[in-house]
Short mmCIF file of C-alpha atoms in Angstrom, two decimals:
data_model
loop_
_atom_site.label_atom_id
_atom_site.label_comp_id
_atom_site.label_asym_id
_atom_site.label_seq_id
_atom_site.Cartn_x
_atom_site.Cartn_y
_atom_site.Cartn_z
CA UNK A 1 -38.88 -45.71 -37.66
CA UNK A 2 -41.72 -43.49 -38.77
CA UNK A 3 -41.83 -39.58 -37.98
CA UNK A 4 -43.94 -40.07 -34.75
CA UNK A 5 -41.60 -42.51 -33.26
CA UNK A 6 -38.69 -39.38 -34.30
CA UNK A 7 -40.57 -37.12 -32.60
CA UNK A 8 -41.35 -38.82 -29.72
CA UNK A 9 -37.65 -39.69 -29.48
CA UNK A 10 -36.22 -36.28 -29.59
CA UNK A 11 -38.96 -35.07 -26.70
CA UNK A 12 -38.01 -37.43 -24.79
CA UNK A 13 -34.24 -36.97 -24.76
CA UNK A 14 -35.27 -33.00 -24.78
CA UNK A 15 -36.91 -33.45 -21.23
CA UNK A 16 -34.10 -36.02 -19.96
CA UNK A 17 -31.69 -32.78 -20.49
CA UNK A 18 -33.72 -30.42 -19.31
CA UNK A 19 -33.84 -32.61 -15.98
CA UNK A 20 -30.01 -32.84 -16.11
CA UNK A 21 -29.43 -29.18 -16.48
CA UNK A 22 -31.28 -28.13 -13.68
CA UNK A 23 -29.82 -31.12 -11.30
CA UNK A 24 -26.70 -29.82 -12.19
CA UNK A 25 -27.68 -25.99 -11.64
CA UNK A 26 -28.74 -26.81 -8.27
CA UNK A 27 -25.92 -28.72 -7.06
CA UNK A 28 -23.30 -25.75 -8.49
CA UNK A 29 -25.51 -23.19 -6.19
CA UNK A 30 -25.07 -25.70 -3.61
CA UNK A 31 -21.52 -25.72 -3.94
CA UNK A 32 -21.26 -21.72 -4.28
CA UNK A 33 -23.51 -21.34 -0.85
CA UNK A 34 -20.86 -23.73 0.66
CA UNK A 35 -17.63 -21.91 -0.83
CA UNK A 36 -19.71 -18.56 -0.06
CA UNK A 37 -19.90 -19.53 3.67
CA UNK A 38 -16.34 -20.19 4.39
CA UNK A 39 -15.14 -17.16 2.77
CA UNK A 40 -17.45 -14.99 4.77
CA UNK A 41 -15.68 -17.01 7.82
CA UNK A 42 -12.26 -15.34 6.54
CA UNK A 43 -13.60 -11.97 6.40
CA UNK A 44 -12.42 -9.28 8.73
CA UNK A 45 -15.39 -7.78 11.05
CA UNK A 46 -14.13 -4.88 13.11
CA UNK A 47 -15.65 -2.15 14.53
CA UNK A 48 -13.59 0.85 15.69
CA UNK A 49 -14.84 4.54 17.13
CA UNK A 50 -13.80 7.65 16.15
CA UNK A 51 -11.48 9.53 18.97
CA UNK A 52 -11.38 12.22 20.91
CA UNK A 53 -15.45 12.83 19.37
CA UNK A 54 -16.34 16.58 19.47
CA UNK A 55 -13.19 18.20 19.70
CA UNK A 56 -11.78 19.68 16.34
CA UNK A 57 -9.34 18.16 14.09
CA UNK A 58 -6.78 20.34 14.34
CA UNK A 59 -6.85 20.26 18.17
CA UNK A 60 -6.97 16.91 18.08
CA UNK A 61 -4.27 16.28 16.19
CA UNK A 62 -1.84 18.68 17.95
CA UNK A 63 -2.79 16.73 21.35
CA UNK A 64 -1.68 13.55 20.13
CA UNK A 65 2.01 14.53 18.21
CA UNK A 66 4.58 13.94 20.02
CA UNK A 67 7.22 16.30 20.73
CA UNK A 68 10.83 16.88 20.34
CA UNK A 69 11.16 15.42 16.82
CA UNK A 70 13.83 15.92 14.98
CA UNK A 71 13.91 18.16 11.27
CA UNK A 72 12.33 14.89 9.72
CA UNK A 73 9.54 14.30 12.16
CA UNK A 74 8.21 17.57 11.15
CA UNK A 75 4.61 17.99 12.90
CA UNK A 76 1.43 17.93 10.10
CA UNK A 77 -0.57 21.08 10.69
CA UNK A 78 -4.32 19.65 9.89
CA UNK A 79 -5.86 22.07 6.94
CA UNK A 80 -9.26 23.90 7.53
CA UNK A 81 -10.69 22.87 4.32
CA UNK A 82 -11.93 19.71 6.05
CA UNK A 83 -14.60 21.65 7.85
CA UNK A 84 -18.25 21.11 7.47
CA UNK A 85 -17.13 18.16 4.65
CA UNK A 86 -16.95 14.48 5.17
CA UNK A 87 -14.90 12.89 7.68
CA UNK A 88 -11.55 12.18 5.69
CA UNK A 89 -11.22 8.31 7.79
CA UNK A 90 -14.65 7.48 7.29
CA UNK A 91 -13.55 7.66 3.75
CA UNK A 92 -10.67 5.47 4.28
CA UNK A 93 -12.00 3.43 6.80
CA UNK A 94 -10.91 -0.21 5.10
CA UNK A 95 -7.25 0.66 5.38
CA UNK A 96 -7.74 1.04 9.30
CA UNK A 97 -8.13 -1.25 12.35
CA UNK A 98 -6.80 -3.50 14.61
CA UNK A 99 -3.32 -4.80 15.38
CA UNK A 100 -2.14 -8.13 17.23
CA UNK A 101 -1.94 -7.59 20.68
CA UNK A 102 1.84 -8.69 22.15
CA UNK A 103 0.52 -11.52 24.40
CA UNK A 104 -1.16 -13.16 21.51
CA UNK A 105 0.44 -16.64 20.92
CA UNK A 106 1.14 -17.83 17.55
CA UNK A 107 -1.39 -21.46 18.22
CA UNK A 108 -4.61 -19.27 18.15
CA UNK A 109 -6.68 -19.72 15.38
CA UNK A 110 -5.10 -17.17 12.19
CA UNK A 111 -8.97 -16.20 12.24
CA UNK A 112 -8.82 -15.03 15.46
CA UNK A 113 -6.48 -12.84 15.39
CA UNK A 114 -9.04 -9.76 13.79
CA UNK A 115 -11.70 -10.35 16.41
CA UNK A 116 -11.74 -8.87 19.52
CA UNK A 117 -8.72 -7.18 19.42
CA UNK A 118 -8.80 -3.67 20.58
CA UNK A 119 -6.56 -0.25 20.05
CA UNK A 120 -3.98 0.38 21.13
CA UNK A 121 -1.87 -2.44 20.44
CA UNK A 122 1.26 -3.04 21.87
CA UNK A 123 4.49 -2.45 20.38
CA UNK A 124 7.48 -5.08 20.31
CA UNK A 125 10.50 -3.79 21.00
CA UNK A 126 13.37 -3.99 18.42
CA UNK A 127 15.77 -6.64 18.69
CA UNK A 128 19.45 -5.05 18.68
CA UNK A 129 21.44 -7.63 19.61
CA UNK A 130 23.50 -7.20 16.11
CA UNK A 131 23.58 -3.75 16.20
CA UNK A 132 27.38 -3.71 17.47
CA UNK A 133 28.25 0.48 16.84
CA UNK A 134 27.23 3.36 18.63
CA UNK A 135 26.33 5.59 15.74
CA UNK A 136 22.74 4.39 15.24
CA UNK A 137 22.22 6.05 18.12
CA UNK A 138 20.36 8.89 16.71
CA UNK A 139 18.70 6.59 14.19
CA UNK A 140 17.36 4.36 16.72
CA UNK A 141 16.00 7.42 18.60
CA UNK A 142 14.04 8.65 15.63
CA UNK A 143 12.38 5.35 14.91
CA UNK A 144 11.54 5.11 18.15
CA UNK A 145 9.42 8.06 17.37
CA UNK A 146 7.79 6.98 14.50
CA UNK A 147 6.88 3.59 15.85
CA UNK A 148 5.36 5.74 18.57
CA UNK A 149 3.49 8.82 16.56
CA UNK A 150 1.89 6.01 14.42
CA UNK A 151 1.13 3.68 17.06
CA UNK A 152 -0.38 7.21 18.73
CA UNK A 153 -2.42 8.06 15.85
CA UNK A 154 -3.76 4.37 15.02
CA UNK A 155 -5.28 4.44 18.93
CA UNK A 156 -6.76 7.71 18.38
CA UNK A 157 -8.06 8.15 15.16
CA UNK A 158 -10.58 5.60 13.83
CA UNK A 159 -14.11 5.18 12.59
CA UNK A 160 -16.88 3.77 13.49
CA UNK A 161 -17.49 2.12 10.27
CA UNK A 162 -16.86 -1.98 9.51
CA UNK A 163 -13.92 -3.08 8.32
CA UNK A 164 -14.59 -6.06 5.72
CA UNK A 165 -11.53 -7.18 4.01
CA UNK A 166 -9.69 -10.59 3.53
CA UNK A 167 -7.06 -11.21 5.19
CA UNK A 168 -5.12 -12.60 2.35
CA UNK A 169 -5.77 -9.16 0.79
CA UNK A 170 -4.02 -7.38 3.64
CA UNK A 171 -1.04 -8.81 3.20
CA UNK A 172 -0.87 -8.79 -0.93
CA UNK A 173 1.88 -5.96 -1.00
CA UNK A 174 4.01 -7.76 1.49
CA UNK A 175 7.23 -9.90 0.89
CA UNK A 176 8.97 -12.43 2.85
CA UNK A 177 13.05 -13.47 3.43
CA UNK A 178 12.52 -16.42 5.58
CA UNK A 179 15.95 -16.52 6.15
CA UNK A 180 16.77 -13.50 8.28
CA UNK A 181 12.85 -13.69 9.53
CA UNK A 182 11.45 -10.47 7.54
CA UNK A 183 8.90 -9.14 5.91
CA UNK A 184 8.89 -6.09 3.60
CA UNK A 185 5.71 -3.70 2.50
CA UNK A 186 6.52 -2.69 -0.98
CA UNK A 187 5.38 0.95 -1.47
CA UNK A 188 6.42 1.92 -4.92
CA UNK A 189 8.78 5.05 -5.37
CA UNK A 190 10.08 4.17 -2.21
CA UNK A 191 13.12 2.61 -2.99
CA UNK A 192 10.95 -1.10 -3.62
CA UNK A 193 13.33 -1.30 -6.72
CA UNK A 194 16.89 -1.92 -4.28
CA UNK A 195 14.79 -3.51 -1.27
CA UNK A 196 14.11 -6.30 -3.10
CA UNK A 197 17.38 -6.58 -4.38
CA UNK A 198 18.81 -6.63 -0.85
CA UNK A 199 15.83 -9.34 -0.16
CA UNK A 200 17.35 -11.58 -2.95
CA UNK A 201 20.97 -11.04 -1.46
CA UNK A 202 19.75 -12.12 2.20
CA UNK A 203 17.89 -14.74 0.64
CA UNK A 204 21.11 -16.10 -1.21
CA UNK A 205 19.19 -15.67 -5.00
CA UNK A 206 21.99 -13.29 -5.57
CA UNK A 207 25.81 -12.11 -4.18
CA UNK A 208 25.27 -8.48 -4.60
CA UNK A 209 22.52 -6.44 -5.19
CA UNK A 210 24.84 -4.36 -7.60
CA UNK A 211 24.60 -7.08 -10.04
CA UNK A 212 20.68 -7.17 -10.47
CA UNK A 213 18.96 -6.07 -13.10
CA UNK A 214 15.71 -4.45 -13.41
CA UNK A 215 14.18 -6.67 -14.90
CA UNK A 216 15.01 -9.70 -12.70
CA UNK A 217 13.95 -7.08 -9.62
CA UNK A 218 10.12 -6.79 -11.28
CA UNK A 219 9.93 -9.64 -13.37
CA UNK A 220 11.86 -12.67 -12.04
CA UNK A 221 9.24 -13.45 -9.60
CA UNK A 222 12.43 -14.58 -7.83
CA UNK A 223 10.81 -13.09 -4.33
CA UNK A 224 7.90 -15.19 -2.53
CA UNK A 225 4.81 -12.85 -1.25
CA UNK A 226 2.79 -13.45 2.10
CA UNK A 227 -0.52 -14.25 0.11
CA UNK A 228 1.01 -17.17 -1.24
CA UNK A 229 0.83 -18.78 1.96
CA UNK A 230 -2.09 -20.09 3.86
CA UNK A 231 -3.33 -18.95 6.61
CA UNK A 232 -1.50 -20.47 9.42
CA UNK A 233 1.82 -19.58 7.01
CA UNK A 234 0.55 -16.23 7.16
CA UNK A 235 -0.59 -15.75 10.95
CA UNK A 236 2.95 -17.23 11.94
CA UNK A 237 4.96 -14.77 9.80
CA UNK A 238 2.75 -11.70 11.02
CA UNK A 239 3.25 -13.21 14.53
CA UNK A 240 7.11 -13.89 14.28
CA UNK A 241 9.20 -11.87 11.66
CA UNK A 242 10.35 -8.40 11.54
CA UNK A 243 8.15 -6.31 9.71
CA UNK A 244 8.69 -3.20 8.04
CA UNK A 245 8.21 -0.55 5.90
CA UNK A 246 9.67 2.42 3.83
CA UNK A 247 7.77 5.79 2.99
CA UNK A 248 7.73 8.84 1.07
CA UNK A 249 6.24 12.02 1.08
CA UNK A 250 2.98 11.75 -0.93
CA UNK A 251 2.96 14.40 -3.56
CA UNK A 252 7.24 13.62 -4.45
CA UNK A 253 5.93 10.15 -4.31
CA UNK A 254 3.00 10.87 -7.04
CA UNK A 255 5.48 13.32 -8.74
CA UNK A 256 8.01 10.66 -9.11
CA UNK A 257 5.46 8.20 -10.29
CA UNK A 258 4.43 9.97 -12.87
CA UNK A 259 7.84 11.42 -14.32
CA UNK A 260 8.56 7.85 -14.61
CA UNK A 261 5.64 6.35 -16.32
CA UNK A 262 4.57 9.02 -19.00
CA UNK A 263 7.67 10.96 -19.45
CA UNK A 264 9.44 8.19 -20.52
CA UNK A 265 8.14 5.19 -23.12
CA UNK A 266 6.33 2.79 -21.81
CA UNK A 267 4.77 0.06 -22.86
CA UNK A 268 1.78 -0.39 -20.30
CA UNK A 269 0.93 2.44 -19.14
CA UNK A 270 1.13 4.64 -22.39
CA UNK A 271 -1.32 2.31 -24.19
CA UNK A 272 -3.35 1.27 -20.93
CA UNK A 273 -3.50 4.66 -18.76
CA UNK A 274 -2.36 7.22 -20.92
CA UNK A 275 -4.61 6.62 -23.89
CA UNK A 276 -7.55 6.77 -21.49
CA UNK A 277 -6.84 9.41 -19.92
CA UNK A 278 -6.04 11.66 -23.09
CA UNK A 279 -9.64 10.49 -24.18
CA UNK A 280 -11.58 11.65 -21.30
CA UNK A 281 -9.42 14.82 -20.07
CA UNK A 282 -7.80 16.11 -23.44
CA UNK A 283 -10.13 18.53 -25.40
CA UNK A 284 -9.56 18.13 -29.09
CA UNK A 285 -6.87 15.81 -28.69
CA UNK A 286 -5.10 14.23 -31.99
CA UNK A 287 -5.14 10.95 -33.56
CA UNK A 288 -1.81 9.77 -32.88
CA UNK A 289 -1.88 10.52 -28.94
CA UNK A 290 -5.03 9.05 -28.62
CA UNK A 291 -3.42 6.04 -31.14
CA UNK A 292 -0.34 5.97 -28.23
CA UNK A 293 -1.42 7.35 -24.89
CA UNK A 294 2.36 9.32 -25.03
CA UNK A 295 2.50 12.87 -23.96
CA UNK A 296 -0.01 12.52 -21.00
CA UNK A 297 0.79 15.89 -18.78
CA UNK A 298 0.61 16.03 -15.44
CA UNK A 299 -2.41 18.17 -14.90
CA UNK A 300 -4.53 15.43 -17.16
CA UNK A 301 -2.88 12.82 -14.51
CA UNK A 302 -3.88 14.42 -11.71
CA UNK A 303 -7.49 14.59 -13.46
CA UNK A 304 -7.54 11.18 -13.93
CA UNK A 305 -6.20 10.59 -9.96
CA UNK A 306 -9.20 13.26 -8.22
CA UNK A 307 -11.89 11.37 -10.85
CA UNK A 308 -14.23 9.15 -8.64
CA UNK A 309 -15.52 7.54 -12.33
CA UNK A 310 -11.95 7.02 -13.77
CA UNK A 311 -12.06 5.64 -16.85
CA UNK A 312 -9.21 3.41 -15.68
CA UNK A 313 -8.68 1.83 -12.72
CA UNK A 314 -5.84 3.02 -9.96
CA UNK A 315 -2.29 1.41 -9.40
CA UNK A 316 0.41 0.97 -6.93
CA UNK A 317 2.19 3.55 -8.08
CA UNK A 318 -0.07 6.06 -7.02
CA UNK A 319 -2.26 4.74 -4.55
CA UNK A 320 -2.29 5.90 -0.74
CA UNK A 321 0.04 3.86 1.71
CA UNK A 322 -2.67 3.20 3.77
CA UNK A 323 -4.16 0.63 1.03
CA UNK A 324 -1.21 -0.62 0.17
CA UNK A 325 0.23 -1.70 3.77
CA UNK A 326 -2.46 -0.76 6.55
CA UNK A 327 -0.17 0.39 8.63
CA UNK A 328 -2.46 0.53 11.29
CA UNK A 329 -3.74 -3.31 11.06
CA UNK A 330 -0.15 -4.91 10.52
CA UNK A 331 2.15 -4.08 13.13
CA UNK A 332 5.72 -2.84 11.20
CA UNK A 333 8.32 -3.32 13.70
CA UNK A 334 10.60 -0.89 11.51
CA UNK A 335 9.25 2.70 9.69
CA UNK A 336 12.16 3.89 7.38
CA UNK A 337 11.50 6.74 5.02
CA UNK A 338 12.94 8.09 1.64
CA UNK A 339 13.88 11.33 2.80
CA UNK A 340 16.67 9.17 5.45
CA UNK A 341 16.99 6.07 3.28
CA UNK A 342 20.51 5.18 3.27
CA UNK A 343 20.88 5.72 7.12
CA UNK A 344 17.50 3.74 7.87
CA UNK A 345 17.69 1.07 5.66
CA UNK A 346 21.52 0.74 6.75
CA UNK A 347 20.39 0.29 10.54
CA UNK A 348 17.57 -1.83 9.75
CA UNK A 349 20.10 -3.90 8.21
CA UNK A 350 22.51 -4.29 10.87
CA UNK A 351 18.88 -5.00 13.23
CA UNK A 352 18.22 -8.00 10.93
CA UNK A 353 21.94 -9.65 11.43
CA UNK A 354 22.89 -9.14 7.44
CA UNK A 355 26.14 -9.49 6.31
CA UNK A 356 28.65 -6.82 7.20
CA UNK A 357 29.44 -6.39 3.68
CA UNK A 358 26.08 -5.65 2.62
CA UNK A 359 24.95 -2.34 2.30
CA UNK A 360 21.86 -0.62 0.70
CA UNK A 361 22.72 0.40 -2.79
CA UNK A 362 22.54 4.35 -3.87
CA UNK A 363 22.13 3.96 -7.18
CA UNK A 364 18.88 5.47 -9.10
CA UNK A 365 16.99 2.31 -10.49
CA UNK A 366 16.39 3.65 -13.92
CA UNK A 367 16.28 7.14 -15.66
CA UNK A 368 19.64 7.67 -13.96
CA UNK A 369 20.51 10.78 -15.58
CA UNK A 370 17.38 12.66 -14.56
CA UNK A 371 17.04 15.04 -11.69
CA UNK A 372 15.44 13.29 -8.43
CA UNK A 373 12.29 14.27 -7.20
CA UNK A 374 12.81 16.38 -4.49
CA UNK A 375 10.70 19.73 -3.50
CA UNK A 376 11.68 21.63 -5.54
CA UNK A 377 11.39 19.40 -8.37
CA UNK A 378 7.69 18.83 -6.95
CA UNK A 379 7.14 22.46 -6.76
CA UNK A 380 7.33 23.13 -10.50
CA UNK A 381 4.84 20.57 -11.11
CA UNK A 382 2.13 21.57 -8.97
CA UNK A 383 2.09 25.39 -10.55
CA UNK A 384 0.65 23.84 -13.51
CA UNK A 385 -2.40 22.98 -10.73
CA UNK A 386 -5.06 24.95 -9.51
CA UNK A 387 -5.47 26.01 -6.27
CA UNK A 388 -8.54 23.36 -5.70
CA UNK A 389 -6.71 20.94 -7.96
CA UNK A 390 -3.65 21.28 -5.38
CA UNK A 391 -5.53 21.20 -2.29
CA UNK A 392 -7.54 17.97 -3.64
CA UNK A 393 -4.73 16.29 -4.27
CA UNK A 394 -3.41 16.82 -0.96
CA UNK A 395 -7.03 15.98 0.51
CA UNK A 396 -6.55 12.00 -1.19
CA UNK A 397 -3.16 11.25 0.57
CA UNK A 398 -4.44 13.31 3.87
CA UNK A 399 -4.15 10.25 5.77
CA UNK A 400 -0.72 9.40 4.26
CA UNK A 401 0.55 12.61 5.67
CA UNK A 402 -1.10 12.32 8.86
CA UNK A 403 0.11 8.52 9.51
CA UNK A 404 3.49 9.27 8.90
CA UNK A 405 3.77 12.95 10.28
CA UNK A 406 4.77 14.59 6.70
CA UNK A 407 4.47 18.10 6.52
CA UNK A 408 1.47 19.34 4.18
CA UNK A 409 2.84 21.35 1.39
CA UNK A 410 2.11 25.09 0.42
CA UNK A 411 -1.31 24.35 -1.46
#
């Protein structure tokens, strides 16, 4: 074979790949248009308006609280830095919307269920055919009034922005117990740690919570999560199981979550938040904490937490309640908080027909011998803030405070 008939050889198998590649490119952006198209199908639409409009956001908010609630149920006074600044829920707008109206039936389409739906949805009674004692009596009265205040505050405060978010996204923090028909929003610092241990004693992974280690709680991946279904798996559960929930006040919440990752080793987030953090909010800061990440202090964290260009992204320890459950696009059947926990999570117990025997642990997950995060506790931390530094940190978990009726701290 002489050099022409090479050359000619090699052109010719040069144009029979180029021919390939860009059959083959074209059917790929086929397929993505395709794929592209049915996701789009999954996506959330709603649209959702902004009530009462004109009247003032302290006025409105004091028309819509209910009264007579007890020392817990505290009433949030709305602060007057919002005025003349950006609508705080136009902000959060993608943790708000729609919830499934009672009448719904579980055979319409799992897509369905986010269109055309309108506030205020209804709320389903509690089932308390276990509860057998009279002492809940109180209990049952105050979470009657919290299903109430947030189903009040979900009607009237919304945006008129679109929500766009996947369903299987909205339901990403949620675990199931098939069993005793729950589901349970994990909202770190909570008491997530000993909720999932009861889930894995009502699930029969485990005969008492006592016996569970840490490790097994966060690692085992012993507990099945609602994403992990499809869609009619999903719809069905939302339709059909008890759901609920367990808050905290936001700033012992973020005050606990940081106590426990950076005052204590740690093998993420020293090396994954704490380095980065030192780097961008530590002036002249040495080799070996910017080698570790250790030694992060609070005021750097809350840097990193008010920075809309972190240099690392957020986490679940930190982030606002209404990301991490939409509470008012899922329908929780059951609102305990910290503050109340053994008494609520006791009662919700007794709702869900668990054992007799069981009952909600009270021990401190890990870092037993410190000090819990209470006010006071809180209080020491945030006089290493600013006034502005205090009073922006209270402006990112405004709507956790409003949702759940916290009282805003002394900023």
């Amino acid at each position: 074979m002489n050099l022409r008939q090479v050359f000619m050889s090699v052109l010719l198998f040069g144009v029979a790949g180029l021919l390939l590649f860009m059959y083959l490119q074209a059917w790929i952006e086929e397929q993505h248009t395709e794929s592209g198209k049915k996701l789009q199908q999954e996506t959330i639409n709603q649209d959702f308006t902004l009530q009462p409009l004109g009247m003032p956001r302290k006025a409105a908010w004091r028309r819509s609280a209910p009264v007579n609630l007890s020392n817990h149920e505290l009433a949030v006074s709305s602060s007057r830095h919002w005025q003349g600044r950006a609508d705080p829920f136009g902000v959060v707008a993608a943790s708000l919307g729609s919830r499934l109206p009672e009448q719904q039936k579980a055979s319409q389409s799992p897509l369905s269920w986010f269109r055309g739906v309108h506030l205020p949805p209804a709320l389903h009674p509690l089932n308390k055919t276990f509860v057998k004692s009279g002492e809940w009596q109180d209990v049952d009265s105050t979470q009657e009034k919290r299903r109430a205040f947030l189903q009040d505050f979900c009607r009237k405060y919304n945006s008129r922005k679109t929500l766009q978010t996947h369903l299987v996204h909205l339901v990403s923090r949620i675990y199931v117990e098939d069993r005793h028909k729950v589901l349970y929003c994990e909202v770190p610092k909570a008491g997530c740690s000993n909720w999932k241990r009861v889930l894995m004693v009502l699930s029969g992974l485990a005969a008492s919570a006592n016996n569970i280690s840490h490790d097994d709680v966060h690692y085992g991946k012993h507990l099945r999560k609602l994403d992990s279904y499809d869609l009619k798996g999903i719809y069905t559960r939302l339709n059909m199981y008890t759901k609920f929930i367990f808050v905290r006040d936001p700033m012992e919440r973020l005050v606990s979550a940081f106590r426990d990752k950076f005052e204590h080793p740690n093998s993420y987030y020293h090396p994954v938040f704490g380095k980065a953090i030192i780097k961008k909010y530590r002036h002249n800061a040495d080799e070996e904490a910017l080698k570790t990440g250790s030694g992060v202090k609070f005021k750097e964290f809350i840097q990193y937490l008010l920075d809309s260009h972190r240099p690392v992204g957020m986490d679940i320890h930190w982030e606002q309640v209404s990301k991490l459950c939409y509470p008012c696009l899922i329908n929780y059947d059951f609102i305990g908080k910290f503050e109340t926990l053994e008494e609520d999570a006791n009662y919700f117990l007794q709702l869900v027909g668990a054992p007799a025997s069981l009952k909600f642990p009270k021990f401190k997950d890990r870092h037993s011998s410190d000090e819990r995060t209470s006010t006071e506790v809180v209080r020491q931390y945030l006089k290493e803030l600013s006034k502005e530094e205090r009073q922006l940190t209270y402006d990112f978990y405004y709507l956790d405070y409003l949702m759940f009726n916290y009282t805003s701290p002394l900023v």
